[in-house]
Short mmCIF file of C-alpha atoms in Angstrom, two decimals:
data_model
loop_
_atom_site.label_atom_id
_atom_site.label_comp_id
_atom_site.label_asym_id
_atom_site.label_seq_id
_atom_site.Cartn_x
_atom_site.Cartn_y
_atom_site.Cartn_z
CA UNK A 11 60.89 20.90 -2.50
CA UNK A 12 59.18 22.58 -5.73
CA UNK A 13 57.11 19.50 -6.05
CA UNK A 14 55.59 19.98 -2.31
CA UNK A 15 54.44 23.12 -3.18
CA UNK A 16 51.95 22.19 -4.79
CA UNK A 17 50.41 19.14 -1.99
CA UNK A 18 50.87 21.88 0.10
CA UNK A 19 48.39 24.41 -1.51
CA UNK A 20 45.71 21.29 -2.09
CA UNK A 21 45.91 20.84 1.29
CA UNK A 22 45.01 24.17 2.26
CA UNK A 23 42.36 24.27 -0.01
CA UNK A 24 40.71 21.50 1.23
CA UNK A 25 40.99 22.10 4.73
CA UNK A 26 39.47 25.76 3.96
CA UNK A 27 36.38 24.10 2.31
CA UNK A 28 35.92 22.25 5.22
CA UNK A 29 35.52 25.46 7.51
CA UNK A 30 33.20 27.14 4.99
CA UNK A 31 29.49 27.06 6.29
CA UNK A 32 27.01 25.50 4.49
CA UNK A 33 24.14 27.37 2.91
CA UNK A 34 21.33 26.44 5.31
CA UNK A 35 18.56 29.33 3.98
CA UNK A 36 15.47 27.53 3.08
CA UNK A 37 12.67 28.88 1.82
CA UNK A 38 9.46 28.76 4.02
CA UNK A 39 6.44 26.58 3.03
CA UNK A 40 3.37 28.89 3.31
CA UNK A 41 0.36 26.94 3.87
CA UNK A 42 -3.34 29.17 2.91
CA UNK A 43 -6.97 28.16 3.57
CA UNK A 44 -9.12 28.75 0.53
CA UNK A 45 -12.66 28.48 1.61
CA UNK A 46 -15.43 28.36 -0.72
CA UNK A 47 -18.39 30.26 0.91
CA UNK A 48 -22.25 28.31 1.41
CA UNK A 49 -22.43 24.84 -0.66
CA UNK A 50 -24.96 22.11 -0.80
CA UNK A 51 -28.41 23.53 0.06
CA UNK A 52 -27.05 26.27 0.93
CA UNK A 53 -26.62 27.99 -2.31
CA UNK A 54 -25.94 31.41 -1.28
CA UNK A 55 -26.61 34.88 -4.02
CA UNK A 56 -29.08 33.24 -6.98
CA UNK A 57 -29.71 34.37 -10.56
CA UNK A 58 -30.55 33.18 -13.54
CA UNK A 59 -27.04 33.01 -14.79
CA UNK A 60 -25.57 31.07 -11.73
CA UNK A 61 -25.41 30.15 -7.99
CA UNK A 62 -22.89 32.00 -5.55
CA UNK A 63 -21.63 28.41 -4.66
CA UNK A 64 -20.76 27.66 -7.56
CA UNK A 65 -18.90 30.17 -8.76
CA UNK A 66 -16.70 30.42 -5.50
CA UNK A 67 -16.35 26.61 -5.82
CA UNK A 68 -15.09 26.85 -9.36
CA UNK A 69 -12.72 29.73 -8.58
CA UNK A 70 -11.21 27.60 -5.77
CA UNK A 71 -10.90 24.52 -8.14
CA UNK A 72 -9.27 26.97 -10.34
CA UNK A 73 -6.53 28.15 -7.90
CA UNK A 74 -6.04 24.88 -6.46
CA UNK A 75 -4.98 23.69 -9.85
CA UNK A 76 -2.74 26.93 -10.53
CA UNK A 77 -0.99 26.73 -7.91
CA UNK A 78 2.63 25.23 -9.16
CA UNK A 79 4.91 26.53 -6.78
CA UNK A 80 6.12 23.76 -4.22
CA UNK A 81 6.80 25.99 -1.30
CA UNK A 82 2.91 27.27 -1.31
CA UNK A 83 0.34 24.54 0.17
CA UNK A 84 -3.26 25.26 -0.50
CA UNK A 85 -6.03 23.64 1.43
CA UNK A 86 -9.63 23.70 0.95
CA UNK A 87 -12.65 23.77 3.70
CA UNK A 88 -14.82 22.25 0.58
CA UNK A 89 -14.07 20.46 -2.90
CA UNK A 90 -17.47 19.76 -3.63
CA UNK A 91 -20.83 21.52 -3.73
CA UNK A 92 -21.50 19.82 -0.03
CA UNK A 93 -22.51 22.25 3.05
CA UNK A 94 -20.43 22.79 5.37
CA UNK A 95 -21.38 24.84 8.73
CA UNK A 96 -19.45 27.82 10.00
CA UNK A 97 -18.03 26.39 13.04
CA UNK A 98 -16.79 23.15 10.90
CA UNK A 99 -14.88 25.49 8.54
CA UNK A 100 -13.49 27.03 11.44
CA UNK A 101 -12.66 23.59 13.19
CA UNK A 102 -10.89 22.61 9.42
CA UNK A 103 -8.88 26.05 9.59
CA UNK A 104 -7.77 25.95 13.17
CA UNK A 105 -6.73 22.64 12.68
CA UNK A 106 -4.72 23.30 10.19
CA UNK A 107 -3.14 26.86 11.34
CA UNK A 108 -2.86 28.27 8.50
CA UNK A 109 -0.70 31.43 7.62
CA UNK A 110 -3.80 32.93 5.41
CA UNK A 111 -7.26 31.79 5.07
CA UNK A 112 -9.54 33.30 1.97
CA UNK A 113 -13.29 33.02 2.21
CA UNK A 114 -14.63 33.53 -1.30
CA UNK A 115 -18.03 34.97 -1.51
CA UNK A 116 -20.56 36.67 -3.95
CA UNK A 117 -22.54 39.60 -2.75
CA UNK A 118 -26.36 40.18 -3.97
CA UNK A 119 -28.16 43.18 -3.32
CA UNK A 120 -31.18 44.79 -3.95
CA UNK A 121 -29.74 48.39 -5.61
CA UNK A 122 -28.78 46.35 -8.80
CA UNK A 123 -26.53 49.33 -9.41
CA UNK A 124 -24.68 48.20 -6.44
CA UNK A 125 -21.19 46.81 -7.67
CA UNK A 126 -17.46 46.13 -7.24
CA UNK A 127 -15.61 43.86 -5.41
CA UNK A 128 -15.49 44.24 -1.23
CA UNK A 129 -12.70 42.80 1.25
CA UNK A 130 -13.43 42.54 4.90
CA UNK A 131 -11.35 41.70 8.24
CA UNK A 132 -12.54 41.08 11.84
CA UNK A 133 -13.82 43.86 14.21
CA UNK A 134 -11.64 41.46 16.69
CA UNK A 135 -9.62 38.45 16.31
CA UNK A 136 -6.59 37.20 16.91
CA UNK A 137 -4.58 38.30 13.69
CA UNK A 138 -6.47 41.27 13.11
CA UNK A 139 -3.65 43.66 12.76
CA UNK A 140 -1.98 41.17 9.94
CA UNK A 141 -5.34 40.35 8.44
CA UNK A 142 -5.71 44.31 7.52
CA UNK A 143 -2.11 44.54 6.22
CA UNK A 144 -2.59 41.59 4.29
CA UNK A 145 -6.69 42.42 3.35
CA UNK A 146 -4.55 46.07 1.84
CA UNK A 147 -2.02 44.28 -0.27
CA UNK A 148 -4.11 41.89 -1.66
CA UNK A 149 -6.86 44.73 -3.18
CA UNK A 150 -3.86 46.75 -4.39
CA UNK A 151 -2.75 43.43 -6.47
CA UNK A 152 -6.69 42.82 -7.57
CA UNK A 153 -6.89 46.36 -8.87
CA UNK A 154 -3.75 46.61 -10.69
CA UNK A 155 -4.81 43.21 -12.40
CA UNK A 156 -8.84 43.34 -12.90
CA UNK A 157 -11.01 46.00 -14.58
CA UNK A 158 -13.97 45.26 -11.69
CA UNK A 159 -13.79 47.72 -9.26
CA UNK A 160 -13.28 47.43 -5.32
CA UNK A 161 -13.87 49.22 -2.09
CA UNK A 162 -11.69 49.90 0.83
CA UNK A 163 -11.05 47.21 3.05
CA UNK A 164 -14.02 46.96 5.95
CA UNK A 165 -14.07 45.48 9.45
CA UNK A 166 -16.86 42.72 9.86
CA UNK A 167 -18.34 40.15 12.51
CA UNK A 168 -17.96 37.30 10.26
CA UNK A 169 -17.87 34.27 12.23
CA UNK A 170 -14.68 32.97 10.14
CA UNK A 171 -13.20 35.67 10.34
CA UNK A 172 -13.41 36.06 14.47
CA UNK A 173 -12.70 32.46 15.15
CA UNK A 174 -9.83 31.90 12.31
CA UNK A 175 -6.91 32.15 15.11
CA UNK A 176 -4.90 32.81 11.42
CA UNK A 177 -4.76 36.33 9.21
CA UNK A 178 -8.51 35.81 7.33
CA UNK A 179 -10.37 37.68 4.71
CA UNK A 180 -13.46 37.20 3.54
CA UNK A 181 -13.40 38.55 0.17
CA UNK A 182 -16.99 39.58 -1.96
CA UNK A 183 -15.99 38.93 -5.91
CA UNK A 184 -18.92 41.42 -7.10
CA UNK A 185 -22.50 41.37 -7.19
CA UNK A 186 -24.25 38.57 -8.86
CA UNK A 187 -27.03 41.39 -8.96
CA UNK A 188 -25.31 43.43 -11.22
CA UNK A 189 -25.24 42.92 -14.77
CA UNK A 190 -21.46 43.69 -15.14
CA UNK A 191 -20.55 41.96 -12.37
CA UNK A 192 -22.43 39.00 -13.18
CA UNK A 193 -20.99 38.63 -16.60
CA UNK A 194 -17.66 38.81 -14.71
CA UNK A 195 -17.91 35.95 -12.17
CA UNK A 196 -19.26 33.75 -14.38
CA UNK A 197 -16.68 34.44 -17.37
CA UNK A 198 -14.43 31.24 -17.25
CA UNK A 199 -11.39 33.50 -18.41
CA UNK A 200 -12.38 36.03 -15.88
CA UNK A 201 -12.36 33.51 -12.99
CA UNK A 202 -8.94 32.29 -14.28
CA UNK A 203 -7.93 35.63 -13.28
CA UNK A 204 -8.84 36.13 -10.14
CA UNK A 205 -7.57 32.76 -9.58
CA UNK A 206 -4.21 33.35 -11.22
CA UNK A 207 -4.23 36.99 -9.39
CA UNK A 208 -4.97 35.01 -5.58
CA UNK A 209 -2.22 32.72 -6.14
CA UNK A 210 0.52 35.57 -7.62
CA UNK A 211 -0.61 37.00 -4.40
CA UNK A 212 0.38 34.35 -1.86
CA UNK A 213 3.09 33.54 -3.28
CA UNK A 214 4.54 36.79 -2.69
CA UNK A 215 3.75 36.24 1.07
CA UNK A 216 6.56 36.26 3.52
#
């Protein structure tokens, strides 16, 4: 009888494994459109120091290769310095139904004084009510990490931005016009961090 005892309890044990439910909880993929603004002829802000399509490009090289986290999938509307119209890169991003599209820009302006990084949302769109909670969260995270400056988010008639049917932000860097901000966009170590801050970013997206 003693010796049943323990068959008995081995028994139970397995048969109370077999009633325990699995762990299904799996982490969702998120899947973000980086689009690198103007390209090809169209070379966007100009100075002496650099083109604005360049330096968006090479800031969305740069994330793309940062990115190391499995469950994040980054796409790109351009890998190349080719042009690419506004209604394509909308056609790429609707296909592709994104949870977050970027568009990386450089702003130029006349008042050389003028400075600071600059997000903006739709007036109207589909996600505009995520796109400003997201727009907020992301300048909180670029001003705890970076020194440059930026301005509250603003509402704009973009064309990305109303035809993205996904949460989209067109973000201004700084102003190739101003001498800070110039040296900052086209600082390879300063790029890396805007990259590095972009993808800490999304990766914190639910």
């Amino acid at each position: 009888m003693k010796k049943s005892i323990p068959l008995f309890l081995a028994c139970a044990a397995l048969v109370s494994f077999a009633f325990v439910k699995p762990d299904t909880k799996t982490t969702k993929q998120i899947n973000v459109v980086i689009d690198a603004g103007h390209g090809g002829t169209d070379f966007g802000a100009t100075s002496s120091s650099g083109t604005e399509k360049l330096i968006v490009e090479q800031i969305t090289t740069k994330i793309k290769f940062l990115n190391k986290n499995e469950n994040v999938v980054i796409h790109l509307t351009r890998n190349e310095d080719k042009y690419i119209s506004l209604s394509d890169r909308t056609a790429i991003i609707n296909n592709i139904k994104p949870d977050l599209v970027l568009s990386l820009h450089v702003n130029q302006s006349a008042n050389v004084a003028q400075s600071g990084m600059e997000f903006y949302v739709a007036n109207e769109s589909a996600a505009s009510e995520k796109s400003i909670l997201i727009a907020n969260a992301l300048r909180t995270k670029f001003t705890q990490n970076n020194t440059i400056k930026s301005s509250e988010v603003k509402k704009a008639p973009f064309f990305i931005l109303k035809k993205s049917v996904a949460p989209a932000i067109v973000i201004e860097l700084g102003y190739l016009s101003n001498l800070s901000d110039r040296a900052y966009l086209i600082d390879g170590k300063e790029q890396d961090k805007i990259a590095a801050t972009i993808i800490s970013f999304i990766s914190e997206l639910k």
